[in-house]
Amino acid sequence: MTAYAKMTPAEREAEYARLQEEFGALKARGLTLNMARGKPGKAQLDMVSDIFGLMQKPEDYVSDGIDVRNYGEMRGLPAAQRLFADILGCKPEQVFVGGNASLQLMYDTIAKACTHGLLHSPRPWCKEETVKWLCPAPGYDRHFKVTESFGFELITIPMTGEGPDMDAVEAAVKDSAVKGIWCVPKYSNPDGIIYSEETIRRIAALRPAAPDFLVMWDNAYCIHEFEGEYVEFPDILSLCAQAGNPDMVFEFASTSKITLPGAGVSCFACSEANMAHMEKLLTAQVISFDKVNQQRHVLYLKDKAHTLALMKKHAAIMGPKFRRVVDTLDREIAPLEIASWQRPKGGYFVSLNAMPGTAKRTLALCKEAGVTMTGAGATFPYGKDPQDSNIRIAPSLPPVEELEQAMAVFCVCLKMAALEKLGV
């Protein structure tokens, strides 16, 4: 295979004609395949559905002397706090356990900053003339939507192989209107990057002009290796405290990719001073989240070691799917020199950078052939990728045989878009 840029115009024309025939045959199959979001596949969900058979006797509904069927325990069951603290490496008293969605807790944290202010806010953010927010990109589209929905000005921070460009972050936080940053520190969405220790320490040691600057630390993939052994990760709460910023960070996690996304448990972790501030605000909002489900997860997951053993079973399902994606790209795309991609060992995505100006066209062709993927630009603030290059591939949902079909379509579409860009 010859790199497209090195082909003669006649060779590119011939290659495009061949691809058009292949594309027509793929369209004729009438495929309806979905790789738009990082959802666990059916095999993963089936594997953990025995969680619903655990609580059969009245005594199963009692935890530390607490009847989980009743009101109360707004911060969550102490046993659930201990479980998340074990997984995250923080203290149980720093953990607030919520419902099934960590995104809800993230949204609520930003909402409370806007309506009431954070612990060190001079005033609620809704009374600020401008609120700016740092968005490492490529990043998680739902994060960006949260802060955009409150009218914040989103500032793109380039991602590097070690995490956000910290020179850019440190320069940006000198502006007192900059109130926070989104972070997915382990197997970042979508690049699959693990923040380096230096990056994490620089984040913890930030000296923002805003006294209420907030690090939103979404540790969604903290134990989500699908290749190799579990990678230990620093406790951001401790590092911030050591750096003199104990109240600067809220950490989030959930069991969405451990048990069931639609029926899991989420949490946030923060300093005890932040917890007291949030508890006052939450008292007016909620009596308690679903403690029955919290107890179900405590009984099922038990502790970090047992949870990591379960994640090995997930890895046995996820690993082959990710290898299939990367192997296909290596075989079909690498020799053509029209894209580059990450090779993650955990998380839920493969991030591909196509030739600038071809991502939208590639995904439009995919949709035409019956393959739905995350929209072009979604991994950047406001949905605008300045290079029209980044494409997020989510291999987890389709069975392997469907994944193979979807990747065949994707590769044909990527090739066609590249040849069009080169002027066929």
Tab-separated table of C-alpha atoms in Angstrom, residues 38-51 220-221 223-228 254-261 297 300-301 306-323 345-348 395-398 400:
chain	number	residue	atom	x	y	z
A	38	GLY	CA	-18.988	4.499	25.473
A	39	LYS	CA	-21.703	2.133	26.614
A	40	PRO	CA	-20.890	-1.284	28.072
A	41	GLY	CA	-21.931	-4.105	25.761
A	42	LYS	CA	-24.605	-6.698	26.490
A	43	ALA	CA	-22.039	-9.302	27.582
A	44	GLN	CA	-20.762	-6.921	30.258
A	45	LEU	CA	-24.254	-6.086	31.474
A	46	ASP	CA	-25.256	-9.751	31.557
A	47	MET	CA	-22.108	-10.560	33.530
A	48	VAL	CA	-23.058	-8.269	36.431
A	49	SER	CA	-26.853	-8.620	36.426
A	50	ASP	CA	-26.636	-11.173	39.239
A	51	ILE	CA	-26.286	-8.106	41.487
A	220	ALA	CA	-14.452	8.039	35.671
A	221	TYR	CA	-11.922	5.388	34.566
A	223	ILE	CA	-9.852	1.232	37.718
A	224	HIS	CA	-10.740	0.638	34.069
A	225	GLU	CA	-7.715	-1.099	32.587
A	226	PHE	CA	-8.448	-3.472	29.714
A	227	GLU	CA	-4.806	-4.293	29.013
A	228	GLY	CA	-2.109	-4.984	31.597
A	254	SER	CA	-19.183	6.028	39.700
A	255	THR	CA	-19.851	2.357	39.110
A	256	SER	CA	-21.319	3.069	35.657
A	257	LYS	CA	-18.681	0.986	33.847
A	258	ILE	CA	-18.256	-1.451	36.765
A	259	THR	CA	-21.828	-2.644	37.275
A	260	LEU	CA	-24.774	-1.062	35.428
A	261	PRO	CA	-24.750	2.472	33.960
A	297	HIS	CA	-23.295	-2.368	45.500
A	300	TYR	CA	-21.605	-6.991	45.435
A	301	LEU	CA	-18.307	-5.103	45.131
A	306	HIS	CA	-12.763	-7.588	44.829
A	307	THR	CA	-13.765	-4.766	42.472
A	308	LEU	CA	-10.443	-5.009	40.614
A	309	ALA	CA	-11.055	-8.732	40.150
A	310	LEU	CA	-14.396	-7.889	38.552
A	311	MET	CA	-12.687	-5.358	36.280
A	312	LYS	CA	-10.429	-8.155	35.000
A	313	LYS	CA	-13.588	-9.881	33.741
A	314	HIS	CA	-14.640	-6.675	31.998
A	315	ALA	CA	-11.153	-6.435	30.483
A	316	ALA	CA	-11.522	-9.919	28.998
A	317	ILE	CA	-14.533	-8.602	27.044
A	318	MET	CA	-13.225	-5.098	26.288
A	319	GLY	CA	-9.621	-5.887	25.395
A	320	PRO	CA	-10.334	-7.893	22.224
A	321	LYS	CA	-12.641	-5.134	20.936
A	322	PHE	CA	-10.012	-2.439	21.342
A	323	ARG	CA	-7.338	-4.641	19.806
A	345	LYS	CA	-4.663	0.538	27.742
A	346	GLY	CA	-7.824	1.533	29.572
A	347	GLY	CA	-10.916	3.688	29.413
A	348	TYR	CA	-13.587	3.472	26.742
A	395	PRO	CA	-15.779	0.119	20.523
A	396	SER	CA	-17.489	-1.128	23.685
A	397	LEU	CA	-21.162	-1.528	22.712
A	398	PRO	CA	-21.191	-3.621	19.499
A	400	VAL	CA	-17.125	-8.159	17.876
